[in-house]
PDB file of C-alpha atoms in Angstrom:
ATOM      1  CA  MET W 203     163.355 160.364 138.855  1.00 50.00           C
ATOM      2  CA  THR W 204     161.314 163.500 138.510  1.00 48.00           C
ATOM      3  CA  SER W 205     158.751 164.571 141.077  1.00 48.00           C
ATOM      4  CA  GLN W 206     155.979 163.832 138.580  1.00 49.00           C
ATOM      5  CA  HIS W 207     157.213 160.286 138.151  1.00 49.00           C
ATOM      6  CA  PHE W 208     157.428 159.836 141.940  1.00 49.00           C
ATOM      7  CA  LEU W 209     153.847 161.059 142.458  1.00 47.00           C
ATOM      8  CA  ALA W 210     152.587 158.756 139.716  1.00 48.00           C
ATOM      9  CA  ALA W 211     154.277 155.751 141.314  1.00 49.00           C
ATOM     10  CA  CYS W 212     152.782 156.549 144.734  1.00 50.00           C
ATOM     11  CA  LEU W 213     149.313 156.922 143.212  1.00 50.00           C
ATOM     12  CA  LEU W 214     149.633 153.544 141.445  1.00 49.00           C
ATOM     13  CA  LEU W 215     150.662 151.813 144.704  1.00 50.00           C
ATOM     14  CA  ALA W 216     147.678 153.376 146.554  1.00 50.00           C
ATOM     15  CA  ILE W 217     145.291 152.144 143.846  1.00 51.00           C
ATOM     16  CA  LEU W 218     146.702 148.598 143.989  1.00 47.00           C
ATOM     17  CA  PHE W 219     146.470 148.529 147.815  1.00 50.00           C
ATOM     18  CA  SER W 220     142.810 149.678 147.746  1.00 51.00           C
ATOM     19  CA  CYS W 221     141.905 147.003 145.162  1.00 50.00           C
ATOM     20  CA  ASN W 222     143.469 144.206 147.225  1.00 50.00           C
ATOM     21  CA  LYS W 223     141.661 145.352 150.362  1.00 49.00           C
ATOM     22  CA  ALA W 224     138.316 145.469 148.520  1.00 48.00           C
ATOM     23  CA  ILE W 225     138.844 141.945 147.174  1.00 46.00           C
ATOM     24  CA  GLU W 226     139.619 140.602 150.660  1.00 51.00           C
ATOM     25  CA  GLU W 227     136.533 142.247 152.176  1.00 51.00           C
ATOM     26  CA  LYS W 228     134.315 140.909 149.383  1.00 48.00           C
ATOM     27  CA  SER W 229     135.663 137.409 149.894  1.00 46.00           C
ATOM     28  CA  ALA W 230     135.034 137.570 153.649  1.00 47.00           C
ATOM     29  CA  ASN W 231     131.522 138.861 153.151  1.00 49.00           C
ATOM     30  CA  SER W 232     130.709 136.089 150.673  1.00 45.00           C
ATOM     31  CA  ASP W 233     131.764 133.423 153.225  1.00 46.00           C
ATOM     32  CA  GLU W 234     129.429 134.876 155.864  1.00 45.00           C
ATOM     33  CA  GLN W 235     126.584 135.742 153.520  1.00 47.00           C
ATOM     34  CA  VAL W 236     123.149 135.119 155.018  1.00 44.00           C
ATOM     35  CA  PRO W 237     120.472 133.696 152.693  1.00 47.00           C
ATOM     36  CA  ALA W 238     117.678 136.131 151.909  1.00 48.00           C
ATOM     37  CA  VAL W 239     114.284 136.127 150.268  1.00 45.00           C
ATOM     38  CA  THR W 240     112.790 138.940 148.218  1.00 46.00           C
ATOM     39  CA  GLN W 241     109.591 140.386 149.652  1.00 48.00           C
ATOM     40  CA  ALA W 242     106.682 141.830 147.688  1.00 44.00           C
ATOM     41  CA  ASP W 243     108.037 145.418 148.016  1.00 47.00           C
ATOM     42  CA  GLY W 244     111.338 144.395 146.450  1.00 48.00           C
ATOM     43  CA  LYS W 245     113.285 144.379 149.711  1.00 48.00           C
ATOM     44  CA  GLN W 246     115.282 141.369 150.768  1.00 51.00           C
ATOM     45  CA  GLN W 247     114.643 139.814 154.154  1.00 50.00           C
ATOM     46  CA  PRO W 248     117.470 137.644 155.546  1.00 49.00           C
ATOM     47  CA  ILE W 249     116.600 134.088 156.519  1.00 44.00           C
ATOM     48  CA  PRO W 250     117.758 133.207 160.052  1.00 47.00           C
ATOM     49  CA  VAL W 251     120.218 130.338 160.097  1.00 45.00           C
ATOM     50  CA  SER W 252     120.497 128.086 163.133  1.00 44.00           C
ATOM     51  CA  THR W 253     123.932 128.010 164.698  1.00 44.00           C
ATOM     52  CA  ASN W 254     123.203 125.050 166.958  1.00 46.00           C
ATOM     53  CA  GLN W 255     125.646 122.232 166.469  1.00 42.00           C
ATOM     54  CA  PRO W 256     124.320 118.643 166.224  1.00 40.00           C
ATOM     55  CA  ASP W 257     124.513 116.624 169.401  1.00 42.00           C
ATOM     56  CA  SER W 258     127.217 114.045 169.652  1.00 36.00           C
ATOM     57  CA  VAL W 259     126.376 110.336 169.271  1.00 32.00           C
ATOM     58  CA  ALA W 260     126.935 109.754 172.963  1.00 35.00           C
ATOM     59  CA  SER W 261     124.566 112.544 173.988  1.00 37.00           C
ATOM     60  CA  VAL W 262     121.866 111.277 171.619  1.00 32.00           C
ATOM     61  CA  LEU W 263     122.171 107.755 172.989  1.00 33.00           C
ATOM     62  CA  ASN W 264     121.989 109.027 176.548  1.00 41.00           C
ATOM     63  CA  THR W 265     118.728 110.844 175.860  1.00 38.00           C
ATOM     64  CA  GLN W 266     116.990 107.873 174.259  1.00 41.00           C
ATOM     65  CA  PRO W 267     114.268 106.328 176.467  1.00 39.00           C
ATOM     66  CA  VAL W 268     115.211 102.971 177.899  1.00 38.00           C
ATOM     67  CA  ALA W 269     112.537 100.323 177.428  1.00 36.00           C
ATOM     68  CA  ASP W 270     111.496  98.279 180.402  1.00 38.00           C
ATOM     69  CA  PRO W 271     112.857  94.728 180.251  1.00 36.00           C
ATOM     70  CA  ASP W 272     110.380  92.023 179.335  1.00 38.00           C
ATOM     71  CA  TRP W 273     110.365  89.532 182.187  1.00 46.00           C
ATOM     72  CA  ASP W 274     107.764  87.326 180.432  1.00 60.00           C
ATOM     73  CA  LYS W 275     105.537  87.288 183.486  1.00 74.00           C
ATOM     74  CA  LYS W 276     103.215  84.316 183.890  1.00 80.00           C
ATOM     75  CA  ILE W 277     100.320  85.309 186.147  1.00 82.00           C
ATOM     76  CA  ILE W 278      97.317  82.983 186.434  1.00 84.00           C
ATOM     77  CA  LYS W 279      94.141  84.842 187.384  1.00 88.00           C
ATOM     78  CA  THR W 280      91.036  83.096 188.703  1.00 91.00           C
ATOM     79  CA  GLY W 281      87.762  84.828 189.501  1.00 92.00           C
ATOM     80  CA  THR W 282      84.736  83.527 191.379  1.00 93.00           C
ATOM     81  CA  LEU W 283      81.257  84.998 191.024  1.00 94.00           C
ATOM     82  CA  GLN W 284      77.962  83.929 192.557  1.00 94.00           C
ATOM     83  CA  LEU W 285      74.786  85.796 191.600  1.00 93.00           C
ATOM     84  CA  GLU W 286      71.130  85.649 192.572  1.00 92.00           C
ATOM     85  CA  VAL W 287      69.362  87.064 189.501  1.00 91.00           C
ATOM     86  CA  THR W 288      65.835  88.262 188.867  1.00 91.00           C
ATOM     87  CA  ASP W 289      65.533  86.900 185.315  1.00 90.00           C
ATOM     88  CA  PHE W 290      67.399  83.646 184.659  1.00 90.00           C
ATOM     89  CA  LYS W 291      66.909  83.571 180.873  1.00 90.00           C
ATOM     90  CA  LYS W 292      67.878  87.200 180.391  1.00 91.00           C
ATOM     91  CA  THR W 293      71.015  86.711 182.489  1.00 91.00           C
ATOM     92  CA  ASN W 294      71.874  83.530 180.625  1.00 90.00           C
ATOM     93  CA  ASP W 295      71.704  85.327 177.255  1.00 92.00           C
ATOM     94  CA  LYS W 296      73.773  88.260 178.559  1.00 91.00           C
ATOM     95  CA  VAL W 297      76.476  85.953 179.944  1.00 92.00           C
ATOM     96  CA  HIS W 298      76.897  84.072 176.664  1.00 93.00           C
ATOM     97  CA  ASN W 299      76.940  87.276 174.606  1.00 92.00           C
ATOM     98  CA  SER W 300      79.538  88.923 176.850  1.00 92.00           C
ATOM     99  CA  ILE W 301      81.820  85.890 176.715  1.00 92.00           C
ATOM    100  CA  ARG W 302      81.628  85.759 172.925  1.00 92.00           C
ATOM    101  CA  GLN W 303      82.209  89.509 172.440  1.00 92.00           C
ATOM    102  CA  LEU W 304      85.314  89.524 174.662  1.00 92.00           C
ATOM    103  CA  GLY W 305      86.960  86.588 172.912  1.00 92.00           C
ATOM    104  CA  GLY W 306      86.391  84.026 175.651  1.00 92.00           C
ATOM    105  CA  TYR W 307      84.890  80.575 175.672  1.00 93.00           C
ATOM    106  CA  ILE W 308      83.038  78.273 178.064  1.00 92.00           C
ATOM    107  CA  ALA W 309      85.248  75.434 179.290  1.00 92.00           C
ATOM    108  CA  SER W 310      82.451  73.696 181.158  1.00 92.00           C
ATOM    109  CA  GLU W 311      78.783  74.378 181.886  1.00 91.00           C
ATOM    110  CA  GLU W 312      76.054  72.675 183.866  1.00 92.00           C
ATOM    111  CA  GLN W 313      72.481  73.931 184.105  1.00 89.00           C
ATOM    112  CA  THR W 314      69.688  72.752 186.333  1.00 89.00           C
ATOM    113  CA  VAL W 315      66.216  74.053 185.537  1.00 85.00           C
ATOM    114  CA  ASN W 316      63.057  72.954 187.361  1.00 84.00           C
ATOM    115  CA  GLU W 317      59.959  74.444 188.900  1.00 81.00           C
ATOM    116  CA  GLU W 318      61.687  75.283 192.161  1.00 82.00           C
ATOM    117  CA  ARG W 319      65.065  76.527 191.012  1.00 87.00           C
ATOM    118  CA  SER W 320      67.005  77.470 187.857  1.00 90.00           C
ATOM    119  CA  GLN W 321      70.766  77.407 188.224  1.00 92.00           C
ATOM    120  CA  SER W 322      73.810  77.503 185.977  1.00 92.00           C
ATOM    121  CA  GLU W 323      77.406  76.713 186.893  1.00 94.00           C
ATOM    122  CA  MET W 324      80.172  77.335 184.361  1.00 93.00           C
ATOM    123  CA  THR W 325      83.899  77.791 184.020  1.00 94.00           C
ATOM    124  CA  ILE W 326      84.810  80.573 181.613  1.00 94.00           C
ATOM    125  CA  LYS W 327      88.140  81.148 179.896  1.00 93.00           C
ATOM    126  CA  VAL W 328      88.830  84.710 178.781  1.00 92.00           C
ATOM    127  CA  PRO W 329      91.983  86.492 177.505  1.00 91.00           C
ATOM    128  CA  VAL W 330      93.832  87.967 180.455  1.00 88.00           C
ATOM    129  CA  SER W 331      93.490  91.476 178.985  1.00 89.00           C
ATOM    130  CA  GLN W 332      89.686  91.143 179.133  1.00 92.00           C
ATOM    131  CA  PHE W 333      89.480  89.525 182.570  1.00 91.00           C
ATOM    132  CA  GLU W 334      88.527  92.626 184.565  1.00 91.00           C
ATOM    133  CA  THR W 335      86.067  93.766 181.887  1.00 92.00           C
ATOM    134  CA  LEU W 336      84.193  90.467 181.892  1.00 92.00           C
ATOM    135  CA  MET W 337      84.192  90.282 185.688  1.00 92.00           C
ATOM    136  CA  ASN W 338      82.578  93.734 185.832  1.00 92.00           C
ATOM    137  CA  GLU W 339      80.006  92.918 183.153  1.00 90.00           C
ATOM    138  CA  LEU W 340      78.963  89.681 184.842  1.00 90.00           C
ATOM    139  CA  SER W 341      78.776  91.383 188.233  1.00 89.00           C
ATOM    140  CA  SER W 342      76.361  93.990 186.846  1.00 86.00           C
ATOM    141  CA  ALA W 343      73.589  91.467 186.148  1.00 82.00           C
ATOM    142  CA  GLU W 344      70.184  92.404 187.569  1.00 86.00           C
ATOM    143  CA  GLY W 345      69.865  90.857 190.988  1.00 87.00           C
ATOM    144  CA  LYS W 346      72.131  90.386 193.982  1.00 91.00           C
ATOM    145  CA  LEU W 347      75.895  89.824 193.948  1.00 91.00           C
ATOM    146  CA  LEU W 348      76.639  87.218 196.610  1.00 93.00           C
ATOM    147  CA  VAL W 349      80.301  86.374 196.024  1.00 92.00           C
ATOM    148  CA  ARG W 350      83.075  88.145 194.096  1.00 93.00           C
ATOM    149  CA  LYS W 351      86.646  86.935 194.535  1.00 93.00           C
ATOM    150  CA  ILE W 352      89.848  87.230 192.494  1.00 90.00           C
ATOM    151  CA  GLU W 353      92.942  85.079 193.057  1.00 90.00           C
ATOM    152  CA  THR W 354      96.326  85.340 191.336  1.00 84.00           C
ATOM    153  CA  ASP W 355      99.149  82.839 191.083  1.00 84.00           C
ATOM    154  CA  ASP W 356     102.584  83.894 189.809  1.00 84.00           C
ATOM    155  CA  VAL W 357     104.036  80.879 187.967  1.00 82.00           C
ATOM    156  CA  THR W 358     106.894  82.776 186.311  1.00 79.00           C
ATOM    157  CA  SER W 359     109.612  80.975 188.284  1.00 80.00           C
ATOM    158  CA  GLU W 360     108.088  77.569 187.695  1.00 82.00           C
ATOM    159  CA  THR W 361     107.842  78.245 183.955  1.00 80.00           C
ATOM    160  CA  ILE W 362     111.471  79.382 183.736  1.00 82.00           C
ATOM    161  CA  ASP W 363     112.731  76.415 185.778  1.00 85.00           C
ATOM    162  CA  THR W 364     110.751  73.930 183.707  1.00 84.00           C
ATOM    163  CA  LYS W 365     112.056  75.428 180.475  1.00 86.00           C
ATOM    164  CA  SER W 366     115.630  75.171 181.787  1.00 86.00           C
ATOM    165  CA  ARG W 367     115.165  71.499 182.729  1.00 87.00           C
ATOM    166  CA  LEU W 368     113.608  70.894 179.329  1.00 86.00           C
ATOM    167  CA  GLU W 369     116.643  72.266 177.480  1.00 88.00           C
ATOM    168  CA  ALA W 370     119.033  70.308 179.698  1.00 87.00           C
ATOM    169  CA  LYS W 371     117.165  67.050 179.043  1.00 88.00           C
ATOM    170  CA  LYS W 372     117.244  67.702 175.314  1.00 86.00           C
ATOM    171  CA  GLU W 373     121.041  67.909 175.511  1.00 87.00           C
ATOM    172  CA  VAL W 374     121.153  64.637 177.448  1.00 85.00           C
ATOM    173  CA  ARG W 375     118.955  63.004 174.828  1.00 86.00           C
ATOM    174  CA  GLU W 376     121.333  64.111 172.061  1.00 87.00           C
ATOM    175  CA  LYS W 377     124.258  62.551 173.920  1.00 84.00           C
ATOM    176  CA  TYR W 378     122.409  59.246 174.313  1.00 82.00           C
ATOM    177  CA  LEU W 379     121.483  59.311 170.631  1.00 84.00           C
ATOM    178  CA  ALA W 380     125.132  59.847 169.716  1.00 84.00           C
ATOM    179  CA  PHE W 381     126.105  56.952 171.993  1.00 81.00           C
ATOM    180  CA  LEU W 382     123.397  54.825 170.396  1.00 79.00           C
ATOM    181  CA  LYS W 383     124.922  55.348 166.958  1.00 82.00           C
ATOM    182  CA  GLN W 384     128.320  54.274 168.272  1.00 83.00           C
ATOM    183  CA  SER W 385     127.062  51.179 170.109  1.00 78.00           C
ATOM    184  CA  LYS W 386     128.895  48.020 169.059  1.00 80.00           C
ATOM    185  CA  ASN W 387     126.700  45.297 170.525  1.00 83.00           C
ATOM    186  CA  MET W 388     123.054  44.625 171.280  1.00 85.00           C
ATOM    187  CA  GLN W 389     123.421  45.221 175.034  1.00 83.00           C
ATOM    188  CA  GLU W 390     124.751  48.727 174.502  1.00 78.00           C
ATOM    189  CA  VAL W 391     122.029  49.432 171.953  1.00 81.00           C
ATOM    190  CA  LEU W 392     119.252  48.331 174.313  1.00 83.00           C
ATOM    191  CA  GLN W 393     120.717  50.266 177.226  1.00 83.00           C
ATOM    192  CA  ALA W 394     121.119  53.454 175.205  1.00 81.00           C
ATOM    193  CA  GLN W 395     117.618  53.112 173.728  1.00 85.00           C
ATOM    194  CA  ALA W 396     116.118  52.675 177.200  1.00 85.00           C
ATOM    195  CA  GLU W 397     117.837  55.856 178.384  1.00 85.00           C
ATOM    196  CA  VAL W 398     116.642  57.763 175.314  1.00 84.00           C
ATOM    197  CA  ASN W 399     113.039  56.622 175.919  1.00 87.00           C
ATOM    198  CA  ALA W 400     113.159  57.657 179.587  1.00 87.00           C
ATOM    199  CA  VAL W 401     114.549  61.090 178.796  1.00 86.00           C
ATOM    200  CA  GLN W 402     112.021  61.526 175.990  1.00 88.00           C
ATOM    201  CA  GLU W 403     109.151  60.910 178.421  1.00 89.00           C
ATOM    202  CA  GLN W 404     110.530  63.544 180.777  1.00 88.00           C
ATOM    203  CA  ILE W 405     110.908  65.994 177.884  1.00 87.00           C
ATOM    204  CA  GLU W 406     107.299  65.491 176.825  1.00 89.00           C
ATOM    205  CA  SER W 407     106.122  65.921 180.409  1.00 89.00           C
ATOM    206  CA  ASP W 408     108.052  69.165 180.880  1.00 87.00           C
ATOM    207  CA  ALA W 409     106.928  70.494 177.488  1.00 88.00           C
ATOM    208  CA  GLY W 410     103.320  69.754 178.396  1.00 88.00           C
ATOM    209  CA  ARG W 411     103.719  71.585 181.695  1.00 87.00           C
ATOM    210  CA  VAL W 412     105.194  74.659 180.000  1.00 85.00           C
ATOM    211  CA  ASN W 413     102.351  74.718 177.478  1.00 85.00           C
ATOM    212  CA  TYR W 414      99.772  74.354 180.252  1.00 86.00           C
ATOM    213  CA  LEU W 415     101.231  77.211 182.313  1.00 84.00           C
ATOM    214  CA  SER W 416     101.509  79.439 179.248  1.00 82.00           C
ATOM    215  CA  HIS W 417      97.879  78.794 178.306  1.00 80.00           C
ATOM    216  CA  GLN W 418      96.694  79.370 181.857  1.00 80.00           C
ATOM    217  CA  ALA W 419      98.548  82.683 181.926  1.00 81.00           C
ATOM    218  CA  ARG W 420      97.130  83.801 178.567  1.00 84.00           C
ATOM    219  CA  TYR W 421      93.554  82.886 179.509  1.00 88.00           C
ATOM    220  CA  SER W 422      92.123  83.734 182.907  1.00 89.00           C
ATOM    221  CA  SER W 423      89.408  81.601 184.488  1.00 92.00           C
ATOM    222  CA  ILE W 424      86.085  82.701 185.931  1.00 92.00           C
ATOM    223  CA  ARG W 425      83.945  80.304 187.948  1.00 95.00           C
ATOM    224  CA  LEU W 426      80.427  81.661 187.600  1.00 94.00           C
ATOM    225  CA  THR W 427      77.281  80.523 189.371  1.00 93.00           C
ATOM    226  CA  TYR W 428      73.915  82.244 188.966  1.00 93.00           C
ATOM    227  CA  PHE W 429      70.442  81.165 189.951  1.00 92.00           C
TER     228      PHE W 429
END
């Protein structure tokens, strides 16, 4: 091989090596290319790309707020108000308007009006969320506040216990009904029917008690007297 041939071969190898290196660099740059936007002056401004990795499922769950458990509280509130007012008719109109606007109702009312004395006694039922508001509005009547008292009674345990007994008695009733269907003589039928009737009365009594406690807890009571 002549020296010219040797130099030509070396030059060809150098050119091939440079081309391969350029291709590799271009490929690497394309993988790490940062998006860019063209500005008004023709220059390109790269767009920053966040490198933060998404949180794992466990970490996301751990950061979620935990809701407070719903204990289904049953609190019966009872308020007592006694007022000596300067204008009986004006107070009477205000009381009725306030009750109506706050979603309450009058469970009982007795008025005595004569030359010597005008007096009204009533029991008001109002949604528990509006209890304090109505108590404050009634207390602000023109005159003198003589008595203001609030009592609370937590019947949550009683409600839960009664519901549990109710479900248990329903299961007993189903067993007696099944026995009634399998009864083979009149004596067994009468005995099973008597047991079913007795359990049914207890179920109705417990259901009525649960409904009463639930209603009392949803609606607070205010015993109001003004004269």
